[in-house]
Coordinates of C-alpha atoms in Angstrom, one line a residue:
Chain A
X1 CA -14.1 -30.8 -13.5
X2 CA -16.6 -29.9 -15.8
X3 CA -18.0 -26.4 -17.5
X4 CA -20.5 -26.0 -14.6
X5 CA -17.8 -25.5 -11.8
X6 CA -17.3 -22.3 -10.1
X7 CA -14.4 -21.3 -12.2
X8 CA -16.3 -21.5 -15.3
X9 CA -19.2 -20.6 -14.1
X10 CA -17.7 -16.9 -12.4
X11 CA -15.6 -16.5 -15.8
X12 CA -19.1 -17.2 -17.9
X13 CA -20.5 -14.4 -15.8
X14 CA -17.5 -12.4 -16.1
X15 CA -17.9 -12.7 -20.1
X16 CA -21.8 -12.5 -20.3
X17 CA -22.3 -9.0 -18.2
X18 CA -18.1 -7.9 -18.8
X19 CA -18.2 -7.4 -15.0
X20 CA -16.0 -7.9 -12.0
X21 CA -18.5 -6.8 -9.8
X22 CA -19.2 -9.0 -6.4
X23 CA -22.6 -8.0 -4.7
X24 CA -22.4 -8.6 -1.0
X25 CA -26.3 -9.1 -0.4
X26 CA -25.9 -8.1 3.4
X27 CA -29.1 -6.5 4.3
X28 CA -30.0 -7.2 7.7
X29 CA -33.1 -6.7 10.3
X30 CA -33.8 -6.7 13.8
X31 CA -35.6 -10.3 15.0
X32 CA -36.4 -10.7 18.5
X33 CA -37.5 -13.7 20.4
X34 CA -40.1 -11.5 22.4
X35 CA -41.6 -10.2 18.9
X36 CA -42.1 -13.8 17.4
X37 CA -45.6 -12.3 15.2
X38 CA -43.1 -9.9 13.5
X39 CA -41.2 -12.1 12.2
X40 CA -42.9 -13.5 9.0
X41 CA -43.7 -9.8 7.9
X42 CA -39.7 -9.2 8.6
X43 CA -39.0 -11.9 6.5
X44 CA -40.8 -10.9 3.4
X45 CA -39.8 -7.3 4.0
X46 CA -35.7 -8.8 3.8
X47 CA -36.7 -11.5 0.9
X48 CA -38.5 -8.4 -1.2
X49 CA -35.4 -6.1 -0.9
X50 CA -32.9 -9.0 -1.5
X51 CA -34.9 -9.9 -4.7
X52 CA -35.6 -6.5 -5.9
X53 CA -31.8 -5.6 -5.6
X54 CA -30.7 -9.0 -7.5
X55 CA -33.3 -8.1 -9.9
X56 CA -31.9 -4.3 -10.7
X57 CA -28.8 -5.4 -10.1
X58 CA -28.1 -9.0 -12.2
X59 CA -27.0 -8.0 -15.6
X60 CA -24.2 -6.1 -13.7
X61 CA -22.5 -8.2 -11.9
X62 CA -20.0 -11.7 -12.0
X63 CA -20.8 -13.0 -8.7
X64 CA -22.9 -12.7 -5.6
X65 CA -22.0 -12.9 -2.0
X66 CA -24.1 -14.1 0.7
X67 CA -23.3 -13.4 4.3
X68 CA -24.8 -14.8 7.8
X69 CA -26.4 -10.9 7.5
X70 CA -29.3 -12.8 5.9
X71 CA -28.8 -16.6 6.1
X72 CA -29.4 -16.2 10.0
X73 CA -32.5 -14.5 9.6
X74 CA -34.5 -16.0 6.8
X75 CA -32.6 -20.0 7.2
X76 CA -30.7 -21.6 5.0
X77 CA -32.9 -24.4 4.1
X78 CA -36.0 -22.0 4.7
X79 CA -36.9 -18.6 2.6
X80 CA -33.4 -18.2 1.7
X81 CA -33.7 -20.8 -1.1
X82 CA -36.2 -18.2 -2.1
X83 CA -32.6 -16.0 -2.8
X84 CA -30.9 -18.9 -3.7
X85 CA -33.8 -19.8 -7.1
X86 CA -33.0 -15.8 -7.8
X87 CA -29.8 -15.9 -8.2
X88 CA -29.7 -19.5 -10.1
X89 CA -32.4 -17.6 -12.7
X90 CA -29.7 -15.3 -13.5
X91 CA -27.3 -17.9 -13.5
X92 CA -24.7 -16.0 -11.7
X93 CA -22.4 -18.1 -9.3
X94 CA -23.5 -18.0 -5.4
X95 CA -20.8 -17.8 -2.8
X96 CA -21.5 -18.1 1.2
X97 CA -19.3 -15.7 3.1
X98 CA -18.5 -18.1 6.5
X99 CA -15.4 -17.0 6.9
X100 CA -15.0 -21.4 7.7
X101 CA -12.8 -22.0 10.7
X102 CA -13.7 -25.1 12.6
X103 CA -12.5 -28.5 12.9
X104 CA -12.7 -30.7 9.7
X105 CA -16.0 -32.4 11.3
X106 CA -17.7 -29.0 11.1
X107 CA -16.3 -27.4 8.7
X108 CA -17.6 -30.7 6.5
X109 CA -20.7 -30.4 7.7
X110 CA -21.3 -26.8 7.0
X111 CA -19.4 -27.3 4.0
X112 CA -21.8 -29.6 3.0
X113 CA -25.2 -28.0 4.0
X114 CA -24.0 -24.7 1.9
X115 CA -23.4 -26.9 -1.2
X116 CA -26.4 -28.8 -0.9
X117 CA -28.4 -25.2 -0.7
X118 CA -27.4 -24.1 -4.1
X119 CA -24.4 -22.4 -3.5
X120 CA -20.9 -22.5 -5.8
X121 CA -18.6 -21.7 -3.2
X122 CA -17.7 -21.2 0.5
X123 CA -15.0 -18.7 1.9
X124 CA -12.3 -19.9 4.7
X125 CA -9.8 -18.9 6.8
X126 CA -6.6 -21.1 6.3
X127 CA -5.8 -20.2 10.0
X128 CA -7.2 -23.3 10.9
X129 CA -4.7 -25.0 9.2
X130 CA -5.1 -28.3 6.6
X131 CA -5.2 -31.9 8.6
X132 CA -8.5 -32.1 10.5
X133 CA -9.5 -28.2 9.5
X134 CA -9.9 -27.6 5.4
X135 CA -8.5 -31.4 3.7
X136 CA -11.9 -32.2 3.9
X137 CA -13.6 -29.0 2.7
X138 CA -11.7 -29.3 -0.2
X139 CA -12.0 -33.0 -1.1
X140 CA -15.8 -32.3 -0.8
X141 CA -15.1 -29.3 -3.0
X142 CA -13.4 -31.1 -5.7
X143 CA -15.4 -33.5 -5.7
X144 CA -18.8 -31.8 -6.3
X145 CA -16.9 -28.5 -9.2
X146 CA -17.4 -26.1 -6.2
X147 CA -15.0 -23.7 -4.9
X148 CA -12.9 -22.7 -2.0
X149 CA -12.2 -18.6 -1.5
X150 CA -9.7 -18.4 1.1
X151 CA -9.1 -14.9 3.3
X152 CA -5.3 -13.8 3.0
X153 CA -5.5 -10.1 4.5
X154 CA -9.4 -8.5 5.6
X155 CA -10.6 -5.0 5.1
X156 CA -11.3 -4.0 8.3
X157 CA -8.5 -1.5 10.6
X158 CA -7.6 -4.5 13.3
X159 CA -6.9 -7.1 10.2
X160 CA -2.8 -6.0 11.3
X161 CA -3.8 -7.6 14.4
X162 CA -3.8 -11.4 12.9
X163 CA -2.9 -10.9 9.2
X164 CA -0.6 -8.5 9.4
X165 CA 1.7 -10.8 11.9
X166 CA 5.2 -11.8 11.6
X167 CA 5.6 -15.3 11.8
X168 CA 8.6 -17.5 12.6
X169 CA 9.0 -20.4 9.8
X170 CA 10.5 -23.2 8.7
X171 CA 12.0 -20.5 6.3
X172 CA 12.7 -17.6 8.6
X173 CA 10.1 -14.7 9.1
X174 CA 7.4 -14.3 6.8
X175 CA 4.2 -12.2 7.0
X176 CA 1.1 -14.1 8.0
X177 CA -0.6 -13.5 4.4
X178 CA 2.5 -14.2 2.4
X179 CA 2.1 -17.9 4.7
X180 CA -1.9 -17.8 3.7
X181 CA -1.0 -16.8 0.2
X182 CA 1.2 -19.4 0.1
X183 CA -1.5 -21.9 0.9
X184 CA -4.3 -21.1 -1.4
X185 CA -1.3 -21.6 -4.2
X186 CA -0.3 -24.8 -3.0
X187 CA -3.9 -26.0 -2.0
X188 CA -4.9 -25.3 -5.1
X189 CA -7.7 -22.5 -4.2
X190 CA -10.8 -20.6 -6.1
X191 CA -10.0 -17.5 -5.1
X192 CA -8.5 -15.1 -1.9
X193 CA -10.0 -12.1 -0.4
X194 CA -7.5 -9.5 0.4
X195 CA -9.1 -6.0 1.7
X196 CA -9.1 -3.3 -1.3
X197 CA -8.3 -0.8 1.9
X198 CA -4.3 -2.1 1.9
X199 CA -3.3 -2.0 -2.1
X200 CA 0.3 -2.5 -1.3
X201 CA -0.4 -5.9 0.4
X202 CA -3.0 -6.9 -2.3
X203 CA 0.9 -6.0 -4.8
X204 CA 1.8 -8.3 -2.8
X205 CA -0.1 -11.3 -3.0
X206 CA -0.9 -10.5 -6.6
X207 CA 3.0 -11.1 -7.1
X208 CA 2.8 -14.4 -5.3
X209 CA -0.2 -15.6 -7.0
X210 CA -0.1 -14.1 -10.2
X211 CA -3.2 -14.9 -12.5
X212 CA -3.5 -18.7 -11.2
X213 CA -5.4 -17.6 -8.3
X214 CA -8.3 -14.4 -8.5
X215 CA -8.2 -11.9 -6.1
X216 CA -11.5 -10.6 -4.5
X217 CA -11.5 -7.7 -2.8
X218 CA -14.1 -6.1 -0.1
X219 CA -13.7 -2.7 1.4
X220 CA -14.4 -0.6 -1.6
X221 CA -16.9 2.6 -0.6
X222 CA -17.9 2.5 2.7
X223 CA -14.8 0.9 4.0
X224 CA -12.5 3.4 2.2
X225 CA -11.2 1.2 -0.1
X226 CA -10.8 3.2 -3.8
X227 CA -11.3 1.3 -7.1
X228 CA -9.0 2.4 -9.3
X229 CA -5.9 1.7 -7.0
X230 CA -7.2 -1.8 -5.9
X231 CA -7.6 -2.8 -9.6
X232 CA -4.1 -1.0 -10.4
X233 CA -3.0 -3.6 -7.2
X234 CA -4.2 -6.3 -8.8
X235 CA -7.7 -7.1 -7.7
X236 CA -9.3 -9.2 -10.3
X237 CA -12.9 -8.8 -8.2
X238 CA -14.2 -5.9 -6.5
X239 CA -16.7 -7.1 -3.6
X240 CA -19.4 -4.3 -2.8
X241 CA -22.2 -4.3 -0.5
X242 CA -23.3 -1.1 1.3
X243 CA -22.6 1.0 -1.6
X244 CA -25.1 -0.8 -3.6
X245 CA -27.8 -1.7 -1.0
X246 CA -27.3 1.6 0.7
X247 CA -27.8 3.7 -3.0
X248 CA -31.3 4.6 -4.2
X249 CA -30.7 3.4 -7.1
X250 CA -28.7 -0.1 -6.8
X251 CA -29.1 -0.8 -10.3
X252 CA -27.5 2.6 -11.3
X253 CA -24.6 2.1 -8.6
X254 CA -24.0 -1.1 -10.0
X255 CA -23.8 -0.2 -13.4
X256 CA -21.3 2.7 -12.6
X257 CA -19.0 0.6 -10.6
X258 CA -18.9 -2.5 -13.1
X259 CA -18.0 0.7 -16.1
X260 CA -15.9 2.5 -13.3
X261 CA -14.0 -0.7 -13.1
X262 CA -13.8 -1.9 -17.1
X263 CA -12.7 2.0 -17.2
X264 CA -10.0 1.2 -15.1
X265 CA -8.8 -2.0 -16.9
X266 CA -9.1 -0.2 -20.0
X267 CA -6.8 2.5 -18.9
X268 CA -4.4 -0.6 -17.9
X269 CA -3.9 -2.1 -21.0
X270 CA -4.7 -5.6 -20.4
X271 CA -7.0 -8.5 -20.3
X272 CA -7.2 -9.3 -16.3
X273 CA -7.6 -13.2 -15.8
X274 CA -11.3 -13.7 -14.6
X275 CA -10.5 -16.4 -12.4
Chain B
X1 CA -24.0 -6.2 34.9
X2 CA -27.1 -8.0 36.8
X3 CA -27.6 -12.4 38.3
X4 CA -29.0 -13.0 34.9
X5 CA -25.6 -12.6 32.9
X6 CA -23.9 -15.2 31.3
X7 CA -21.0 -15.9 33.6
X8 CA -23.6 -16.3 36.7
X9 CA -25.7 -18.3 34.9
X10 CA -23.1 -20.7 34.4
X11 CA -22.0 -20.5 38.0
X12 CA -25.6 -21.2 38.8
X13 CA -25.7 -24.1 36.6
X14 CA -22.4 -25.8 37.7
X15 CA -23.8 -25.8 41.4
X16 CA -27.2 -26.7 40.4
X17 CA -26.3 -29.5 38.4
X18 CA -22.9 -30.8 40.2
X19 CA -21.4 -30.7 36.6
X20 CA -18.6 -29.0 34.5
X21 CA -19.9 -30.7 31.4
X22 CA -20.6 -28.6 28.1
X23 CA -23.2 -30.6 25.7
X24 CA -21.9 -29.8 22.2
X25 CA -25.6 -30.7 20.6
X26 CA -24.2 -31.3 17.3
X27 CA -26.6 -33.4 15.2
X28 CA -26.9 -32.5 12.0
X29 CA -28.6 -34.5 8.6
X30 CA -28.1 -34.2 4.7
X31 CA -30.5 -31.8 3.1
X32 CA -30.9 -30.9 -0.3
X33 CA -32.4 -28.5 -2.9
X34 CA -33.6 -31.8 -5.1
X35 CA -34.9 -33.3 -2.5
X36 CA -37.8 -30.2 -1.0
X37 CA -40.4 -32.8 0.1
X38 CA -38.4 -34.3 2.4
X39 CA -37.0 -31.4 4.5
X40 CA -40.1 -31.2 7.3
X41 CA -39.9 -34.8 7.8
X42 CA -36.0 -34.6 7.9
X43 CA -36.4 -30.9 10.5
X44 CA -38.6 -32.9 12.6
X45 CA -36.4 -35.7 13.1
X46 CA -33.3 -33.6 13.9
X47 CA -35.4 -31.5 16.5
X48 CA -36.9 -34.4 18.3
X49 CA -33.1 -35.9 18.4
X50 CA -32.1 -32.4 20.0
X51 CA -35.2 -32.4 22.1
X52 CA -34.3 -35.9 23.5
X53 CA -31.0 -35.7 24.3
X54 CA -31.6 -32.8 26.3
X55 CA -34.3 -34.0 28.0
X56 CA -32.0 -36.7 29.1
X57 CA -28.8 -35.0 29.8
X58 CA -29.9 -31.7 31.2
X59 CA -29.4 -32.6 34.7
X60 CA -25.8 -33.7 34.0
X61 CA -25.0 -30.2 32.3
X62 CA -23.6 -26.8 32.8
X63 CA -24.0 -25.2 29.8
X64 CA -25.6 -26.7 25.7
X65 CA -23.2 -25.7 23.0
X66 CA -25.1 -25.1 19.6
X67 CA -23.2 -25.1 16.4
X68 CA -24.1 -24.3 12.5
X69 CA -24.5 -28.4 11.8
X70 CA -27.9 -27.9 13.6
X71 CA -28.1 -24.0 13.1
X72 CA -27.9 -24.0 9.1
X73 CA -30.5 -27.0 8.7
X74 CA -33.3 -26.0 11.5
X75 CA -32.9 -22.1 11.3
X76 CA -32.0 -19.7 13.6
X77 CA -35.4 -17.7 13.9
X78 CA -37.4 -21.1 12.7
X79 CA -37.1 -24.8 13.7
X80 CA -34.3 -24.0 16.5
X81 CA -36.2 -21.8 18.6
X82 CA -37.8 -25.2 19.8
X83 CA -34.5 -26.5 21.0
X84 CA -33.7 -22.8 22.4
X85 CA -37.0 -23.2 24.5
X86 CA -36.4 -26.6 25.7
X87 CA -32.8 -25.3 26.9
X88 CA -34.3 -22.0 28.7
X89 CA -36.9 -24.6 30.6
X90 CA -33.8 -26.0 32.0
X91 CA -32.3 -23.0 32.8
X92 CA -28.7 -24.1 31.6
X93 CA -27.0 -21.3 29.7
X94 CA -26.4 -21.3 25.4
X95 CA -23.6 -21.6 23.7
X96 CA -23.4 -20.1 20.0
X97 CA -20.2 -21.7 18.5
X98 CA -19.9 -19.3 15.4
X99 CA -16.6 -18.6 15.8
X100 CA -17.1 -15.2 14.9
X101 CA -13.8 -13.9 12.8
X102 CA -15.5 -11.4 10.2
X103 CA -15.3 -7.6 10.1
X104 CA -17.2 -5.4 12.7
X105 CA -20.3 -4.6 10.9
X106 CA -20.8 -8.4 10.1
X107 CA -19.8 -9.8 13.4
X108 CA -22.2 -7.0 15.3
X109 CA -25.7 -8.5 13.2
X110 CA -24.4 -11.9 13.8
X111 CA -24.2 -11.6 17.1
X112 CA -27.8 -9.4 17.7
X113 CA -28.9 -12.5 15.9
X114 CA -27.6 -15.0 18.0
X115 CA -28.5 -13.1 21.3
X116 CA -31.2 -12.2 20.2
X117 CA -32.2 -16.1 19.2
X118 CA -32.2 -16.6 22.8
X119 CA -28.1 -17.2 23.3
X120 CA -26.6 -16.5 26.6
X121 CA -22.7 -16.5 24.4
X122 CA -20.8 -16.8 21.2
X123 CA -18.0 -17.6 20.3
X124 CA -15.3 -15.9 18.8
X125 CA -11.5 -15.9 17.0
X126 CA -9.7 -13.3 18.3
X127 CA -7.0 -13.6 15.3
X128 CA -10.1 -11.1 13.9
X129 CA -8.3 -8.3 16.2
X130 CA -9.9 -5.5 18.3
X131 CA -10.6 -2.4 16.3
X132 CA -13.3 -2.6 13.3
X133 CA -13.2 -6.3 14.5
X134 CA -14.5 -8.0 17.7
X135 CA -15.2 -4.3 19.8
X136 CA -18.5 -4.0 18.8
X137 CA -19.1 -7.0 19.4
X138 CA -17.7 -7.2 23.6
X139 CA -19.2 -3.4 23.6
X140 CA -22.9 -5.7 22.7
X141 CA -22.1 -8.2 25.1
X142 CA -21.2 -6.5 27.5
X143 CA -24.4 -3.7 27.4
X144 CA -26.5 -7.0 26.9
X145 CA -24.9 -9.0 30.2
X146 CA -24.4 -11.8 27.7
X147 CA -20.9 -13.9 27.3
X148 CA -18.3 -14.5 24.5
X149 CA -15.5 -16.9 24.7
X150 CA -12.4 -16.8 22.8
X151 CA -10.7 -19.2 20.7
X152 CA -7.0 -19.7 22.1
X153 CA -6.0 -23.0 20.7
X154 CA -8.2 -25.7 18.9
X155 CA -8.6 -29.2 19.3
X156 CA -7.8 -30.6 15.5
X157 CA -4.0 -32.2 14.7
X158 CA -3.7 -28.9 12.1
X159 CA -4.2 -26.3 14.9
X160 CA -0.2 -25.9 15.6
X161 CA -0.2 -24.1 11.4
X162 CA -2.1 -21.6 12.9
X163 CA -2.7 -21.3 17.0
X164 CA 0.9 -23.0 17.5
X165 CA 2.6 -20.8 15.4
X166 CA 5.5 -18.5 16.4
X167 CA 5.2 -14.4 16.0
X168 CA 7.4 -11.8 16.1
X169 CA 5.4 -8.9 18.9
X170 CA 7.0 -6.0 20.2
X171 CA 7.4 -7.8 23.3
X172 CA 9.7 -10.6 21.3
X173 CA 8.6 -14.0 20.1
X174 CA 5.4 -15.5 21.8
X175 CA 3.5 -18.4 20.6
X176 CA 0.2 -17.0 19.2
X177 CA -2.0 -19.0 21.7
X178 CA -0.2 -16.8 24.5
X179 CA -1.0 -14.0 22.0
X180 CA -4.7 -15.0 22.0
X181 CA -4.7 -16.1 25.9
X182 CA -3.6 -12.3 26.3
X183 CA -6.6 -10.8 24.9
X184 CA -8.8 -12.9 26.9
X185 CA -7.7 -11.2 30.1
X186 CA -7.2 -7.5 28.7
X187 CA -10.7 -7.6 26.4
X188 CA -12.5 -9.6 29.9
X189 CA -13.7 -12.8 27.6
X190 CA -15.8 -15.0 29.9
X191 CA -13.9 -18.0 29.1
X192 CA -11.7 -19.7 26.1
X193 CA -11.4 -22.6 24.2
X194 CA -8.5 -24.5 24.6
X195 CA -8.1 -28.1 22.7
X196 CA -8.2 -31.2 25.2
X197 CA -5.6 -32.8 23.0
X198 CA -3.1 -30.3 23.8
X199 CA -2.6 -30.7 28.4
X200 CA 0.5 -29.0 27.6
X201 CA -1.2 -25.9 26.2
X202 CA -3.9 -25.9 28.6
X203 CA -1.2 -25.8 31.3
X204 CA 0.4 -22.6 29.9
X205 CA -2.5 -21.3 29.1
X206 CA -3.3 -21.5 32.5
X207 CA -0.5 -20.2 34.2
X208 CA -1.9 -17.0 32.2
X209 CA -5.4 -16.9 32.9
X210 CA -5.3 -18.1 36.4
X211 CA -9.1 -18.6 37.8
X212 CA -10.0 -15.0 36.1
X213 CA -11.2 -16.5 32.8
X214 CA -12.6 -20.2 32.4
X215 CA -11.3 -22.4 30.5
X216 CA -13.4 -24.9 28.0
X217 CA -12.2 -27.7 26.4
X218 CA -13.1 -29.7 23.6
X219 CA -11.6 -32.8 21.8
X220 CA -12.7 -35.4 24.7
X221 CA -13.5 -38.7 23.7
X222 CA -14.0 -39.4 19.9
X223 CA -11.0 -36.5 19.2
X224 CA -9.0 -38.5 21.8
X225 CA -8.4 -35.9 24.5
X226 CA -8.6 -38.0 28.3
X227 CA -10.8 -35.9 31.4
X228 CA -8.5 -36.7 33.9
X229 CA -5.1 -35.3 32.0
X230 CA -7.6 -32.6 30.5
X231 CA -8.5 -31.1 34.4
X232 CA -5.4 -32.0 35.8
X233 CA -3.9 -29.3 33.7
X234 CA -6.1 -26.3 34.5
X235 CA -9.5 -26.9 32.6
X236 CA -12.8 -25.6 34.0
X237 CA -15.4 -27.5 31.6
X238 CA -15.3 -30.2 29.6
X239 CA -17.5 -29.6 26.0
X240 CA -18.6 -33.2 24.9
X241 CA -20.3 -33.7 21.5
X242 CA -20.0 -37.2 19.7
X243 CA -19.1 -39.2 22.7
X244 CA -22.4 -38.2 24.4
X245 CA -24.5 -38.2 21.1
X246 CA -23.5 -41.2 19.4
X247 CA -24.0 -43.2 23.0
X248 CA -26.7 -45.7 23.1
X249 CA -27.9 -44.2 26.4
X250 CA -26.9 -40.3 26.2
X251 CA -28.5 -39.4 29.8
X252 CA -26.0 -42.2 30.8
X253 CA -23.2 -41.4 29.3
X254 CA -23.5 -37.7 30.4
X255 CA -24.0 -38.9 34.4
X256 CA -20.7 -40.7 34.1
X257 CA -19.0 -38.6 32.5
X258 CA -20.0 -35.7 35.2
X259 CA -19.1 -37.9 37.8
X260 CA -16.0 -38.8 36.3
X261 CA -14.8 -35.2 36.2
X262 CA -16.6 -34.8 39.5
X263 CA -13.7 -37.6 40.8
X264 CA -10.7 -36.3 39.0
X265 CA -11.5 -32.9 40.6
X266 CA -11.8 -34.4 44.2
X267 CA -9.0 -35.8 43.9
X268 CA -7.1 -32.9 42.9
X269 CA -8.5 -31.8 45.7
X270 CA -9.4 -28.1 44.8
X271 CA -12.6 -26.2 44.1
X272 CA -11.7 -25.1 40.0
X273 CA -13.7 -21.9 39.7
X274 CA -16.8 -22.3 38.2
X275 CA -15.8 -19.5 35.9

């Protein structure tokens, strides 16, 4: 693997702007197929405030995050590149939220179109298991210095519902995100999201993966999620979207979160692996 | 909920057509960022494949399944609204196979987006859980008289680490596809997905649902999943991709396989609801 993979390239961001600070570029509008001669002033309206934020936002951040929010409306292979040559200018790494949880066929595919659009890495959900559902997003991972993000415990209230589950094993009862965990250790991942709304489960998972595998962590502001205890968890990478995009001032709101967050390390003593 | 809703346009275009065949319309092509020039050429080939196939299977077909291999590289608001047009002349209702398993917020604009692209459904993982998860998303749906279907046990040989696996509920141990087949009936899915690989599973699965919520099934064909073992044990339609699109003659290979379910189902001597 060489110095241009995602690891390097999220712990040369890291360095450069000393942030762990994930922007989640999820602005969104309304496109209708009854309103087709609104579209193209819809797009640029989206494009202008996804570049304008990148642009106050950049020197403050290790990573961005980009969601179907926007690849649905402006196209992956369409004015998203636009996004795409933005974010490459500021050499930050790119990672697609699809939450991947196909059949291998699919997931390869989609695998593949993300890659080939300028993005470093793709998030998954190991639910879907490794013959026939993620051996082959990885192979194509390896292969190409990208990276795999897998989702061990969400932010959002239901995540109990699926994540939270108490499976029977092979080696008796185990929580579902221990089991998913588990996997991104032994299938050698990039990084896992775990929700910064649940510190106790991100202890958790931070005792399981220690510093070989990053944790990212969405949920902080809006979501309830507060920083201080999620880096105190273990959180390597906060994820924040509305906070920023929402602000009138997402430059300022960036900057305070990434010091916020070095504050916070600071107070902990220690050097947090970047990934 | 009015005649144009998702559930009796599928009715409509079982009886219309004879046919409980699901196209999966999966084409898809490599694109890349070094290679700009040749995305148009490579768009219109992809859409005039689409175009074609449809053309030749739409009077075999009760419903066209759209997935991200043709979503990422055409566009959702761009290239693919030709192929959603050429579906809505032929009345058949559209699949969106997203497999939706994000937070609420995100899985609410992905779905706007996709209904509002002109899709009749989506589809969804109900691992994702009710609350801040998939309720916005029915509560959409449902205001919208459009259709999701939930995942309840996938088609790939990795599906047992995940959908086969055994959890502790209040109620005792249940496998989590019974888990999943469960909130099909109390959240009122319009159908789930159910691996044709698996005739055990769709048999249990089944004995749950009854003729309340459809059942769909993937994996025929290439994946290795046989029609007649496939309906025998309780599935409503059959979703076809590579077997149909990889055919010399797709029209053909549609027909017979429509009138090969249409012969397993006579002989079993029932009227399967339409769903």
């Amino acid at each position: 693997m060489d110095r241009n993979d995602f690891s390097s390239k999220l712990r040369e961001a890291t360095n450069r702007n000393g942030s762990r600070l994930v922007l989640a570029l999820d602005y969104s509008d309304v496109f209708s197929r009854s309103e087709r001669n609104l579209w193209k002033i819809k797009k640029e309206k989206l494009l202008k405030k996804a570049v304008e934020t990148l642009e106050n936002t950049a020197e403050h951040l290790a990573a961005v995050k980009i969601n179907m929010q926007l690849i649905l409306p402006l196209g992956l292979f369409n004015d998203l590149q636009r996004v795409v040559d933005k974010v490459e200018e500021y050499e930050l790494p790119l990672i697609a939220d699809c939450k991947l949880n196909d059949v291998g066929h699919t997931n390869l595919w989609i695998t593949q179109h993300i890659f080939n659009a300028g993005f470093d890495a793709i998030i998954a959900n190991p639910f879907v298991g490794w013959e026939g559902g993620l051996d082959t997003v990885f192979e194509e991972a390896r292969k190409r210095g990208k990276g795999i993000i897998l989702l061990v415990y969400m932010s959002h209230p239901a995540a109990q519902e699926g994540y939270g589950q108490i499976v029977l094993t092979n080696e008796g009862e185990k929580p579902q995100y221990v089991i998913f965990a588990e996997k991104a250790l032994k299938w050698k991942a990039n990084g896992v999201v775990v929700g910064a709304t649940r510190p106790m489960i991100v202890k958790k998972v931070k005792d399981i993966l220690g510093e070989t595998v990053p944790i990212f962590s969405p949920g902080i502001g809006v979501q309830g999620g507060r920083i201080e205890e999620a880096f105190k968890s273990g959180v390597n990478y906060a994820i924040v979207g509305r906070t920023i995009l929402n602000s009138p001032d997402p430059g300022k709101t960036a900057k305070n979160l990434k010091e916020t967050i070095n504050d916070v390390l600071r107070l902990l003593g220690e050097e947090r692996g970047a990934g």
